[in-house]
Every structure is written in structure tokens, then in C-alpha cells.
Coordinates of C-alpha atoms in Angstrom, one line a residue:
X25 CA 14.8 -23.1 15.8
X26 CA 13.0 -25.0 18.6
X27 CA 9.4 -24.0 18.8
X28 CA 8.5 -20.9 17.9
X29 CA 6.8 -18.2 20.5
X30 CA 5.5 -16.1 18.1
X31 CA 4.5 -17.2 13.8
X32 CA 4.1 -14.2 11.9
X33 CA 2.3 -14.6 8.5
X34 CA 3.2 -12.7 5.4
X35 CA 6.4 -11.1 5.3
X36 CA 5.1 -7.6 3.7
X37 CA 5.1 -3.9 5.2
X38 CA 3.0 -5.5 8.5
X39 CA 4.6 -8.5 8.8
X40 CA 8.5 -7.5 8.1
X41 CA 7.6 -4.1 10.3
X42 CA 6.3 -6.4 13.5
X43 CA 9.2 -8.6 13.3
X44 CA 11.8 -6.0 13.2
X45 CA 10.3 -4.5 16.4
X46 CA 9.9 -7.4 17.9
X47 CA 13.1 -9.2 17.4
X48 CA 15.0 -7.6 20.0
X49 CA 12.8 -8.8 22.6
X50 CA 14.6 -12.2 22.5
X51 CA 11.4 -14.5 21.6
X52 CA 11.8 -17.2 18.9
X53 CA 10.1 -15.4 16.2
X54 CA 9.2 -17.7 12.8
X55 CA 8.0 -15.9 10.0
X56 CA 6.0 -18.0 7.0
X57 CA 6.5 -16.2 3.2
X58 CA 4.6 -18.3 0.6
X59 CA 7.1 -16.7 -1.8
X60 CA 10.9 -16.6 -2.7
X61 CA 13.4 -14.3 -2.3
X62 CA 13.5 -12.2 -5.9
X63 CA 16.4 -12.9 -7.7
X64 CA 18.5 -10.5 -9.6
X65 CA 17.8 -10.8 -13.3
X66 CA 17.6 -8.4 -16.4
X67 CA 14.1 -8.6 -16.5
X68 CA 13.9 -6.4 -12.9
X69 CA 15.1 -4.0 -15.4
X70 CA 13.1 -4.0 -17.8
X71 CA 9.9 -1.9 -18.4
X72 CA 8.6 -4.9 -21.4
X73 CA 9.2 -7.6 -18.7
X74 CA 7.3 -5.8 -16.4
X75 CA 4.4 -3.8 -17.5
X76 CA 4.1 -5.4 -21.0
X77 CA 4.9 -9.4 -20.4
X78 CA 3.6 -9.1 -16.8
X79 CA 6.4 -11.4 -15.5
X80 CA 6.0 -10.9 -12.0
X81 CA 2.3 -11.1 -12.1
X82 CA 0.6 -14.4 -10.1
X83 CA 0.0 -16.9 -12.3
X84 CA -3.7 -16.9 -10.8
X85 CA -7.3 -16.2 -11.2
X86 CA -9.6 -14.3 -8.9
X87 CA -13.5 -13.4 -9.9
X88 CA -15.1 -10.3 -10.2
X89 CA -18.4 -9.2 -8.8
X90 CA -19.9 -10.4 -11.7
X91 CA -18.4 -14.3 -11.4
X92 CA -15.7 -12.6 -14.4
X93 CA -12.4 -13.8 -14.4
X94 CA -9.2 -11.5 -14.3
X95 CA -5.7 -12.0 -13.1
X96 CA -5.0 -9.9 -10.0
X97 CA -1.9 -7.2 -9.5
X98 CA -0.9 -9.1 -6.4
X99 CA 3.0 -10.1 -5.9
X100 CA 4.0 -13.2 -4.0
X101 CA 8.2 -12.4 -2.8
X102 CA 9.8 -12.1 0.3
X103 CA 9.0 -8.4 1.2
X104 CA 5.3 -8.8 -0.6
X105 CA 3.7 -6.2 -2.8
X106 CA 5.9 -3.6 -1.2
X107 CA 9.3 -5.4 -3.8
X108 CA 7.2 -3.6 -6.4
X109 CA 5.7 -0.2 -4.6
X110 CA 6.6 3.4 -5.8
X111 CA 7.9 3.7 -1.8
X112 CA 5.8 6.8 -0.9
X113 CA 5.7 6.7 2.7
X114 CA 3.1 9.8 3.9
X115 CA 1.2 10.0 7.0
X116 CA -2.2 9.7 6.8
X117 CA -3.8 13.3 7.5
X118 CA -4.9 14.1 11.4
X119 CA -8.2 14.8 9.6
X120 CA -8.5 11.3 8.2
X121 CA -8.7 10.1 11.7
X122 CA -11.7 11.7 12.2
X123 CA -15.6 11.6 10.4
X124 CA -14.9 13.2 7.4
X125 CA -18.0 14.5 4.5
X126 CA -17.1 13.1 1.3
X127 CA -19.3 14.0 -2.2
X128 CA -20.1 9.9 -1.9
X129 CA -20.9 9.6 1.7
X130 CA -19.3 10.2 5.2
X131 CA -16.3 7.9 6.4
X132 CA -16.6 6.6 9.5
X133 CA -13.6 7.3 11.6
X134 CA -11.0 5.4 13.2
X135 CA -11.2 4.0 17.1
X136 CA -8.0 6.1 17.7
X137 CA -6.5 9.3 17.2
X138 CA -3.5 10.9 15.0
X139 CA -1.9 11.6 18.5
X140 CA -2.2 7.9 19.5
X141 CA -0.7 6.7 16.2
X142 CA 2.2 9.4 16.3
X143 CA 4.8 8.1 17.9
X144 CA 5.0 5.4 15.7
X145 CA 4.7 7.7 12.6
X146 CA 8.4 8.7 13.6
X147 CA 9.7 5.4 14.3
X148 CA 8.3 3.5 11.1
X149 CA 10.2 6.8 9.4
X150 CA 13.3 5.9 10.9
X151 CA 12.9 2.2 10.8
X152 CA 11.8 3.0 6.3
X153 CA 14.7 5.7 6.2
X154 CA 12.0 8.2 5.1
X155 CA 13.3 11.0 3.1
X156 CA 11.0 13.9 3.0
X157 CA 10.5 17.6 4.4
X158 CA 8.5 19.3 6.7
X159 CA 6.6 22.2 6.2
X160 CA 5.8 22.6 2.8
X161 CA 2.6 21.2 2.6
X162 CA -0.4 22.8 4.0
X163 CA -2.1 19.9 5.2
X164 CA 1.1 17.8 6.9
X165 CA 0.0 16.6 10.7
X166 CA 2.4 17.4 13.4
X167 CA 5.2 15.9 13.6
X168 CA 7.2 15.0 16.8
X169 CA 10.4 13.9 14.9
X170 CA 12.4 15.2 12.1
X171 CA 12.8 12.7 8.8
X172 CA 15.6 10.6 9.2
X173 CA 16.8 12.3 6.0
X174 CA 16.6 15.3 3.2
X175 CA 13.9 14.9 0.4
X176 CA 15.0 13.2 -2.6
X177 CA 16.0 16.1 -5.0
X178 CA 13.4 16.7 -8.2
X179 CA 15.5 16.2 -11.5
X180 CA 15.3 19.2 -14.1
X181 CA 11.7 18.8 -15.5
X182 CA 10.6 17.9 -12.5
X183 CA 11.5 21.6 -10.4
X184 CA 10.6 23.4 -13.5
X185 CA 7.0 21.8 -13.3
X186 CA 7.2 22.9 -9.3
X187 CA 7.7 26.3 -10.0
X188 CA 4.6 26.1 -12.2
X189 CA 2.3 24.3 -10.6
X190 CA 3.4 27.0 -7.4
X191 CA 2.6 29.9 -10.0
X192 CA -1.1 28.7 -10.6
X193 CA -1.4 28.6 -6.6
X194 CA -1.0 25.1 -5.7
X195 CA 1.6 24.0 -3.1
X196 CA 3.6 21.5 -4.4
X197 CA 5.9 19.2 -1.9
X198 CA 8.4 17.1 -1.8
X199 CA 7.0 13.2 -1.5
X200 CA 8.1 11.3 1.6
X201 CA 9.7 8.5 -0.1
X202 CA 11.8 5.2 0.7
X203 CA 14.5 5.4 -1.6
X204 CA 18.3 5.6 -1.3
X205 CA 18.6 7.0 -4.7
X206 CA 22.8 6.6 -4.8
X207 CA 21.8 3.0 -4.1
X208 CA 18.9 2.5 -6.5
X209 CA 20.8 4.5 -9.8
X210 CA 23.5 2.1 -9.1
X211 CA 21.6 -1.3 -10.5
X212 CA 20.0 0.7 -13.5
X213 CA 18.7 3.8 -14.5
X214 CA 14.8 3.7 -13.7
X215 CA 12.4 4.8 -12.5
X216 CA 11.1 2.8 -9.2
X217 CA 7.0 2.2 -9.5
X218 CA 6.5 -0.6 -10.1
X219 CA 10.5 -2.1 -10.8
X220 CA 11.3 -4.4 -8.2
X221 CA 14.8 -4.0 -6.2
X222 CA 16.9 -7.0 -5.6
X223 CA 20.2 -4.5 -4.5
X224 CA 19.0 -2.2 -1.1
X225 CA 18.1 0.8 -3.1
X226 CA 14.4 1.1 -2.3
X227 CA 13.2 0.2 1.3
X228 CA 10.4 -2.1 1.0
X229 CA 9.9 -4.4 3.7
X230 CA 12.8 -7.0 3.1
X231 CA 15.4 -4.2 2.8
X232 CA 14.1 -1.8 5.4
X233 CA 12.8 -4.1 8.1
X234 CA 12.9 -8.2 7.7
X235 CA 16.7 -8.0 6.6
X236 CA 17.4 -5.7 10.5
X237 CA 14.7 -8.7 11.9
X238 CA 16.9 -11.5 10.7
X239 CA 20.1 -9.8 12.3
X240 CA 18.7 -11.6 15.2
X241 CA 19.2 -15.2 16.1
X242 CA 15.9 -15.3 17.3
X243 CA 14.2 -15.0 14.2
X244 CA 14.0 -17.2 11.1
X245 CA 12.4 -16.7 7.9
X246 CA 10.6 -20.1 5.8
X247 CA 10.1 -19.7 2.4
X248 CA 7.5 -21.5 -0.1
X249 CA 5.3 -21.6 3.0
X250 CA 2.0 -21.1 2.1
X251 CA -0.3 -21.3 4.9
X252 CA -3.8 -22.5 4.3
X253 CA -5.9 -22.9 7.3
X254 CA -5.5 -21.8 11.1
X255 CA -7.2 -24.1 13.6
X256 CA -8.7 -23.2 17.2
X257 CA -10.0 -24.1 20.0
X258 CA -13.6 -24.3 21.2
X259 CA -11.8 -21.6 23.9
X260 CA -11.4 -19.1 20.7
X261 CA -7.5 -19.8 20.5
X262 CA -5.4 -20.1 17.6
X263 CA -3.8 -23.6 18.2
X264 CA -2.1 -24.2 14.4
X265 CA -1.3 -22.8 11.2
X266 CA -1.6 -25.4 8.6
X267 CA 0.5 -24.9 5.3
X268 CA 0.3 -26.5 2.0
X269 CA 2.5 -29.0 2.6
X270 CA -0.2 -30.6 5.6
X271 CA 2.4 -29.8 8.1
X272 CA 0.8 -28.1 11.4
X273 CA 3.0 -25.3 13.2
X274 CA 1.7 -24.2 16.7
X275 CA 2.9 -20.7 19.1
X276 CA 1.3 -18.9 21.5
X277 CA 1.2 -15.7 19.5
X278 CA 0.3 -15.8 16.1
X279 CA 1.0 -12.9 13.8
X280 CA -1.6 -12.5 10.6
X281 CA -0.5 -9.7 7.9
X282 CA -1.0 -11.4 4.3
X283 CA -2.8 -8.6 2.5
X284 CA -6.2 -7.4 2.8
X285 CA -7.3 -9.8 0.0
X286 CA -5.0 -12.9 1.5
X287 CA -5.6 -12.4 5.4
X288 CA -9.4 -12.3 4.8
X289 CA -9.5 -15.3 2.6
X290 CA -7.4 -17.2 5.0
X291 CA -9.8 -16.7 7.8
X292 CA -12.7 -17.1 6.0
X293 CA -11.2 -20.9 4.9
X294 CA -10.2 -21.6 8.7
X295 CA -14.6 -21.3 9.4
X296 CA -15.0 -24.9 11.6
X297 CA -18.0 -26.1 13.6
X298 CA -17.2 -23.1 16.4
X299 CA -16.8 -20.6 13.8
X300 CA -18.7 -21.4 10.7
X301 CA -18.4 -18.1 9.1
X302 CA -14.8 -18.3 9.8
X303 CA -12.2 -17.2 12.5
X304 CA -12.5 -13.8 14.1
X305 CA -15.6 -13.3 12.4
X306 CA -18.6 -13.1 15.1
X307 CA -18.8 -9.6 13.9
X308 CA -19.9 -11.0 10.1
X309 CA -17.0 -8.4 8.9
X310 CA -14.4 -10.1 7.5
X311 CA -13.5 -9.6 4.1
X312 CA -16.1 -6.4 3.9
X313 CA -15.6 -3.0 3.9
X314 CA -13.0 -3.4 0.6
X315 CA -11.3 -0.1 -0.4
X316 CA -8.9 0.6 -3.1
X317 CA -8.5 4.3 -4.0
X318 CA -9.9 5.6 -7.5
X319 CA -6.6 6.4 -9.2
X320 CA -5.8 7.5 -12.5
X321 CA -2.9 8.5 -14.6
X322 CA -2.5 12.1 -15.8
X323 CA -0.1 13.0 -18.5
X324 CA 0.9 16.4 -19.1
X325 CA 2.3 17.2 -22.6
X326 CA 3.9 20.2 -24.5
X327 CA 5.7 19.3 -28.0
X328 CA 8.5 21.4 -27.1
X329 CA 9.4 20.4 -23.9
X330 CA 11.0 16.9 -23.1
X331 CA 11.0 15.5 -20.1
X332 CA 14.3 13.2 -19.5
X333 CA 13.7 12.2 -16.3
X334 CA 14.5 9.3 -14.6
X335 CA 12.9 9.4 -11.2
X336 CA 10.7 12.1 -11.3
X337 CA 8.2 10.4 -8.4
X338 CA 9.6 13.6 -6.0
X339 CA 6.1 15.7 -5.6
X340 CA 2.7 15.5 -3.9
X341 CA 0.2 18.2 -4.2
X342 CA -2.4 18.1 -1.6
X343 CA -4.2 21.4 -2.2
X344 CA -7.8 19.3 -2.8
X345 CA -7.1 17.0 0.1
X346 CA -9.1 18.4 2.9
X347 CA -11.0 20.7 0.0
X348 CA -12.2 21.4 -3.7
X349 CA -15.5 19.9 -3.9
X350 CA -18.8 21.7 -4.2
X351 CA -19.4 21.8 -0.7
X352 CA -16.1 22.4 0.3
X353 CA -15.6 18.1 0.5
X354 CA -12.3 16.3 -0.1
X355 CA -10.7 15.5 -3.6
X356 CA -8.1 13.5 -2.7
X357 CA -4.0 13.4 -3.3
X358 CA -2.0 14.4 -6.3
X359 CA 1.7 13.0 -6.9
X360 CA 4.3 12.1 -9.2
X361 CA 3.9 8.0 -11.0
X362 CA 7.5 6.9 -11.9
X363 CA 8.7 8.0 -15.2
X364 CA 6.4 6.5 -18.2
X365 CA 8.2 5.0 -21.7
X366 CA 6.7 4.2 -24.7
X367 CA 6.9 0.6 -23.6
X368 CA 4.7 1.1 -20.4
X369 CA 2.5 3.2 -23.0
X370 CA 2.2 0.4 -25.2
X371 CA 0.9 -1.9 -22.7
X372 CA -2.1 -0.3 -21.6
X373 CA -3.5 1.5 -24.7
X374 CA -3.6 1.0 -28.2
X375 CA -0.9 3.9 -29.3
X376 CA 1.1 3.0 -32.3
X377 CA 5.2 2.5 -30.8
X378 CA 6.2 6.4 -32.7
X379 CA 3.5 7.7 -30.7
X380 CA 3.8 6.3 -27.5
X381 CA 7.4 7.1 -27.9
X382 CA 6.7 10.5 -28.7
X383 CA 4.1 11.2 -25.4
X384 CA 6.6 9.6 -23.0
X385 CA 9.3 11.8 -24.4
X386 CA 7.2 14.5 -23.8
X387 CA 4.9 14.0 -20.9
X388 CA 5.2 14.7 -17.2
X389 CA 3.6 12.0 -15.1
X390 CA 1.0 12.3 -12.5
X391 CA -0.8 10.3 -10.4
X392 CA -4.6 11.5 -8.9
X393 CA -6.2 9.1 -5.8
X394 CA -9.2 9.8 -4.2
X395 CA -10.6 8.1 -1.2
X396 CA -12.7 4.6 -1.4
X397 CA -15.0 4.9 1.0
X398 CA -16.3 1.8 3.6
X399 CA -19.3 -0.5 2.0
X400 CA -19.9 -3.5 4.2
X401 CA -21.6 -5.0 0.3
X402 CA -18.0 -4.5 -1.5
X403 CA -16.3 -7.5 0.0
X404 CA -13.9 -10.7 -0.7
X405 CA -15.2 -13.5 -0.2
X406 CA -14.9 -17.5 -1.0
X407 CA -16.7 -19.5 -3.9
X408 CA -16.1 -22.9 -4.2
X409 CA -12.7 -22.1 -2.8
X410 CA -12.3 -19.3 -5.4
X411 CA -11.3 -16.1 -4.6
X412 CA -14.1 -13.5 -5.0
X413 CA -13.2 -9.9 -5.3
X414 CA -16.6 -7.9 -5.8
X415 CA -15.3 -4.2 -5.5
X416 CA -18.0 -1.4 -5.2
X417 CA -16.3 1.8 -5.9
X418 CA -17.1 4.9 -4.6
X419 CA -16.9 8.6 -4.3
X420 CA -16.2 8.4 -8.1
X421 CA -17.5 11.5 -8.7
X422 CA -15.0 13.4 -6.3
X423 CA -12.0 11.9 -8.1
X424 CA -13.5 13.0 -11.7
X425 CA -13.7 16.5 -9.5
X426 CA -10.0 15.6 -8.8
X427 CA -9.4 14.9 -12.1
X428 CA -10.5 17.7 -13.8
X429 CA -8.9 20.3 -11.2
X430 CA -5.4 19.0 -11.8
X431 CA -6.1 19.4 -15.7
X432 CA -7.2 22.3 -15.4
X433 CA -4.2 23.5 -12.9
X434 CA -2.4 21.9 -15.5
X435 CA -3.5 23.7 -18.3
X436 CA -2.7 26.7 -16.6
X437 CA 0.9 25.9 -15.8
X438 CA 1.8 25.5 -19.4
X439 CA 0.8 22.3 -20.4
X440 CA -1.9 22.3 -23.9
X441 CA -2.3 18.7 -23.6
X442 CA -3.6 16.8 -20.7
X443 CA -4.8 13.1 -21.0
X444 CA -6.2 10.7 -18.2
X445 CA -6.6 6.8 -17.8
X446 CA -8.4 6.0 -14.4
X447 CA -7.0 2.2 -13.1
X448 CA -9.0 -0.7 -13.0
X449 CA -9.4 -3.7 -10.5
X450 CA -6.2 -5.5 -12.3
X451 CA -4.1 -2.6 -10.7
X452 CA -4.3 -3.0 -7.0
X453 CA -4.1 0.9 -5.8
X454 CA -3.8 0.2 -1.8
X455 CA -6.4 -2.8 -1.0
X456 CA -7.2 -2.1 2.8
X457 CA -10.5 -2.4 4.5
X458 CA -11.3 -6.4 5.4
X459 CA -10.8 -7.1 8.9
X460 CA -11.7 -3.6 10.1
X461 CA -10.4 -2.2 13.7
X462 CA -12.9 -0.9 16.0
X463 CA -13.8 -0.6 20.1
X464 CA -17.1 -2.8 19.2
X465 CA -16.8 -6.9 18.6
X466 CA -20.0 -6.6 17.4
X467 CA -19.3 -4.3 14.3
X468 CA -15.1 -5.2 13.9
X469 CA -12.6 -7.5 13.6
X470 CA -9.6 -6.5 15.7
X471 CA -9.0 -3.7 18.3
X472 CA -7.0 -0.7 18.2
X473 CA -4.3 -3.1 19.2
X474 CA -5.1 -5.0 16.4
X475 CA -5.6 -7.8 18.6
X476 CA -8.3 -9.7 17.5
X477 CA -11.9 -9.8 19.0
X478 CA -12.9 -13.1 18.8
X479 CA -8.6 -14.7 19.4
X480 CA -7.2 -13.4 22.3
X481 CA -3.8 -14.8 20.7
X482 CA -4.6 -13.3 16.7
X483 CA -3.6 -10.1 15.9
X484 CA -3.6 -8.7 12.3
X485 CA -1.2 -5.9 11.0
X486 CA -1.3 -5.4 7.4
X487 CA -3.8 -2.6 5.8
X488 CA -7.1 -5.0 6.4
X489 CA -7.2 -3.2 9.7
X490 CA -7.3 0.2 8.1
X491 CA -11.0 1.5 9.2
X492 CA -10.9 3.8 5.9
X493 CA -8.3 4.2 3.1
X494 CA -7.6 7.8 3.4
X495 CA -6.0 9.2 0.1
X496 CA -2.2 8.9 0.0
X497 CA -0.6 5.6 0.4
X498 CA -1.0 3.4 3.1
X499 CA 2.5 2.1 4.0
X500 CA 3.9 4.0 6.5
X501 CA 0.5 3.9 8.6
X502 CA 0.6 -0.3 7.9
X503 CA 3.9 -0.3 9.3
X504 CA 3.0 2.0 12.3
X505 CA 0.2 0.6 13.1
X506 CA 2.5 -3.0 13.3
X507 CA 5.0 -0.8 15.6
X508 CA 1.9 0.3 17.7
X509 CA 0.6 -3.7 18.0
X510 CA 4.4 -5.3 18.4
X511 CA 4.7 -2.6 21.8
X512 CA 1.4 -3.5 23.0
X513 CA 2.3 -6.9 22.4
X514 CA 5.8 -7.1 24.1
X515 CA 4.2 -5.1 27.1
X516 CA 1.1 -7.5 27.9
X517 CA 1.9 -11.0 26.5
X518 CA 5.9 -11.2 26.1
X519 CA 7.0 -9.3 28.9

């Protein structure tokens, strides 16, 4: 390729989805991966390779608030964290669009509507091959286009523990998920949180969108590409991306969508005599404002009921989204986690093998998040080129509220024994928050084109943009928020 017109960075959910949209406008489009493809193996099989050995894991070292070491649950392939994701791909509520009164505080809002983003709700559905249905769940926005395709069926266990969750007057639904299940059976039977896909099945952003992008002459992917540094201009543009290697890549347009933890980090190390808190960072905001949603994992046991399922990630239940606390305030999301073993079990808890065996044969797996809330003081930052990760939860309290509803629910539906882990900072739940969109330069990074402020030639699409993390996944908005940026993009700088 001669020299490129636009670099994209990262080639995740943001990156892959702002390729794909742009590749058919004809621009020489070069997209930088500091990763490898994944290669097919065993071990992508295998729950001990995974969740006990940590194979895929970085070999790498971020601090704490506290200056504590711990190895982060970041990925580094082609297609980014999104190779290992459970492929829920929901819409974020019309409501979380808006101010909303949490137990821990009020969020903010976002700069634009659910109408503005709707459009390209439905075309990141198509573009994921979202299968999902509408109308079964209270709280689902409007929606000006069908899914592309019929919810993924619930297995046995999985229907039986609808109808019972339905009889104690929840409203259970099927998930919006990413998964041609045909396709994904075919390489092994398992469950997909958290197992990587090297054969199409699940649409993460290598099969669903960077593999369509590369169709096109006009686009070329570089692995092992790590890029280190941008460089600018005393005008504010962004005149090079450095890598590793020292070798300097220039284009008019460049693209930044490494991860809320990775993008922020990478401007805060660009900071040169114009910018010495770092690139598009007048505002003081990058790298604050972390979220990552309070999650934990809620088994549901009864001795004489086994639960053989092998993808039973099919349900949502969002009856304490919108509702539930004591003042009528938001609980958060309730879904299905990919199918425990004893092995997974084993590898967060002390359980002897017969009984971790034992629960997994007879558990039904859920999966409670609640909303982390905006704090300008939880924040990534730099320290002596170290990466810094001082998370500050919040709204704990509404996701023990959470918590304790679905038990009890639970409880009710059948189910004598219910036991919950919450997740901790090694298990990245959603990271969003670092380079935060607004109308105002003064309090934000980028604007609701995610254009940013201070680089009229930067724009940043992955799920640092997000204003506030919501509580269901983040994907599909990522990706329509890329779809959003790559039309605003071809209309006013690539026309």
C-alpha cells in the first residue's frame, strides 16, 4: 500500500467496526494490531488452558491503586478482547442516555440521544449478525429494524429455568447474542465466554467486521505493530504514529480505538512541550472517569436437577434495570455466563475437584452487573512508564441489592442453593469511561463524533468514549458509535 489516508489503531470492536464501514469508500485504510492472528490449537478448547493456566492472559503487569501489582484480563489478537467475549450484543437502554438516580449517585448523561445513536443500533446488528427478539423484554428501546436473525434457542435446562423465573414474575428474554451456533458446535462442544474462536462461529470483530474490511484492496492489516507514541504539531495535528520498532507512519486521518486502558495510556505517553499532560487532553480528562461494571457470578443449585448444558448464555432478565432499589433506583442487568465446569470452579475457589464437579453438574449459571458510575479520581494513569489502574468502584450497594433480589427470585423458582462470587479488577467486566465524549472541550475528550477536541484529525471509537457504562454490555453501542463516527467521517473529511 502506498501511503495510507486513514491509520486506524487497535483492531477490536471500534477499530474492526470503523474499518468495515469505511472500506468501501475507496481510501487506503492501514490498520496497526500489536497482536497476532490466534491460531487454532487444543488449548482454544480447553477450559484448564484457559481459566486455570491463564494461557491467553498478557504476560504483563499493571498497578493497582495502592502501587500493588496484578496481571490484567486484557487480550492482545487480531479482533482484541472481543476473540474472548461471551458476544452479547444489547442496546444500551433509551433511559441510559439520559441523567439517571442511582443508590451511589446520579450519572451524568450522554451529549446525544438513543434516537441519534439508532440508526446505527440496526446496522452494527446487521454488520454482528445479531440474533435476538423483539418484544419480550419490558425495557427494550425502539427499534427501527428487525434482528438480522431468530434468537439462539435455550437448551433443555435452560427453558425449564425460563418458565420459572416467568412464574415468580420476572420477564425473562432471549439475549441478543453474536453467535452462529451451527458454526461454533462445529470446532467443539463449549460454551463461548470466555473460549476464543479461531473457525467463524462467534462474531467478534475479526469474524464479523475486519475479515468483510479486508475484502477490500484498499485496506491492509499489520501485525506485531505496537504503536507507542503519536506526534503533533504545534497546530494540534496528529502528524505520526510511532511504533515499537522506531518506524514513524503519517495519514491524514488517524483512527485511535485500543481499549479504554490502552488508548488512554497511549495519549498520555504522546504529552510533548505543546501538550505536557498529553494529546487531546486540555480538558485534564484522559484516562479518568474509569468504569467497569460490579459483576458477580450467581450459581443456582438443586441436587436433583442437572444441568447438561452446553451454551446455556440464551437469557437476560432486566426486571431491576430501570427499578428495584429503595427509592425505586436501578439494579442493573441479569443474564446467563457460559456454562461453568468443575475445572473453571477450581480455578477461582478453593473447592476440592468432587465438589466442584458436583456444583457444575448441578448449577445453572448467572451473571448480575450493575452500573459503575463516572468518578473523575478512578483513573489510569502513567508511573514511571507503568501502567496505573486505580479503579474506585461504585454503586456497590445497588448491585448487592441486585444480588440479593436474583437469589431471592431464585429461591423462589426452585432453586435451595444460591451462591455468589463478585469479580475483581483481574476480570475486566466492560472497561469504558477514559476519554469521555461531551459538547464541552473544557470537561471532555472527544465530541459526539468522537472527533477529538483538541486533534481536528483524532477521533477515538472504542468504549473510552462511553460517557457512562450503562448495565449490559457495551459492544454493540462501541461498534455503533464507530458506524456513527466512520459516516460523519466519510461525509466531512473523505468525501
Amino acid at each position: 500500500m502506498t501511503s495510507p489516508e486513514v491509520i486506524i489503531i487497535g483492531s477490536g470492536i471500534g477499530g474492526a467496526t470503523m474499518a468495515a464501514t469505511l472500506a468501501e469508500t475507496g481510501k487506503r485504510i492501514l490498520i496497526l494490531e500489536r497482536g497476532e492472528h490466534l491460531a487454532p490449537s487444543a488449548q482454544d478448547r480447553s477450559d484448564k488452558a484457559i481459566f486455570a493456566e491463564g494461557l491467553f492472559r498478557p504476560k504483563e503487569e499493571w498497578l493497582d491503586g495502592a502501587g500493588k501489582s496484578f496481571n490484567p484480563g486484557n487480550y492482545y489478537y487480531v479482533g482484541g478482547n472481543s476473540k474472548f467475549f461471551g458476544a452479547v450484543l444489547v442496546r444500551y437502554r433509551r433511559e441510559d442516555f439520559a441523567p439517571l438516580a442511582h443508590m451511589g449517585g446520579v450519572t451524568p448523561g450522554w451529549p446525544i440521544s438513543y434516537d441519534d445513536l439508532e440508526p446505527c443500533y440496526g446496522l452494527a446488528e446487521k454488520m454482528y449478525e445479531v440474533r435476538g427478539q423483539i418484544g419480550q423484554d419490558p425495557t427494550e428501546p425502539p427499534h427501527s429494524t428487525l434482528y438480522p436473525h431468530p434468537p439462539v434457542p435455550d437448551e433443555a435446562p435452560i427453558a425449564a429455568l425460563r418458565g420459572k423465573l416467568a412464574k415468580v414474575g420476572l420477564h425473562p428474554a432471549s439475549l441478543p447474542l453474536g453467535v452462529d451456533l451451527a458454526g461454533w458446535l462445529a470446532r467443539a462442544p463449549t460454551p463461548w465466554d470466555a473460549f476464543p474462536d479461531t473457525t467463524g462461529g462467534k462474531m467478534d470483530a475479526e469474524t464479523a467486521a475486519l475479515k468483510k474490511a479486508l475484502l477490500h484492496d484498499n485496506v491492509q492489516l499489520r501485525t506485531k505493530a505496537q504503536v507507542t507514541r503519536l506526534h503533533s504539531s504545534a497546530e494540534g495535528k496528529i502528524t505520526g504514529v510511532e511504533l515499537a520498532s522506531g518506524e514513524v507512519l503519517s495519514a491524514p486521518i488517524v483512527v485511535l480505538a485500543a481499549g479504554a486502558v490502552q488508548t488512554a495510556v497511549l495519549l498520555l505517553a504522546s504529552a510533548n512541550a505543546d501538550h505536557p499532560k498529553g494529546l487531546a487532553n486540555s480538558s485534564d480528562q484522559v484516562g479518568r472517569n474509569f468504569m467497569n461494571h460490579n459483576c458477580s457470578a450467581v450459581l443456582a443449585l438443586h441436587p436433583l436437577w442437572k444441568n447438561d448444558s452446553i451454551y446455556q448464555k440464551t437469557m437476560m432478565v432486566n426486571d431491576y434495570y430501570l427499578t428495584g432499589g429503595p427509592k425505586g433506583e436501578p439494579l442493573g442487568n441479569i443474564q446467563l455466563l457460559g456454562k461453568i465446569s468443575g475445572t473453571i470452579l477450581r480455578a477461582s475457589t478453593t473447592m476440592p475437584r468432587f465438589v466442584a464437579n458436583w456444583v457444575a453438574r448441578h448449577s445453572v449459571d448467572l451473571y448480575a452487573m450493575s452500573e459503575d458510575l463516572p468518578n473523575p479520581e478512578s483513573r489510569v494513569s502513567l508511573k514511571d512508564g507503568q501502567i496505573m489502574l486505580d479503579w474506585k468502584r461504585s454503586n456497590w450497594e445497588a448491585h448487592l441489592a441486585l444480588v440479593a433480589k436474583l437469589k431471592q427470585k431464585l429461591r423462589q423458582a426452585g432453586y435451595p442453593v444460591v451462591l455468589s462470587r463478585a469479580f475483581d479488577r483481574r476480570t475486566p467486566s466492560h472497561q469504558c469511561g477514559t476519554a469521555r465524549m461531551g459538547k464541552d472541550a473544557r470537561t471532555s475528550v472527544v465530541d459526539t463524533f468522537c472527533r477529538a477536541h483538541d486533534h481536528a484529525n483524532l477521533f477515538i471509537t472504542d468504549a473510552s468514549v462511553l460517557p457512562t457504562s450503562a448495565a449490559v454490555n457495551p459492544a454493540l453501542t462501541v461498534a455503533a458509535l464507530a458506524i456513527r463516527a466512520a459516516h460523519h467521517l466519510t461525509m466531512t473529511e473523505l468525501a
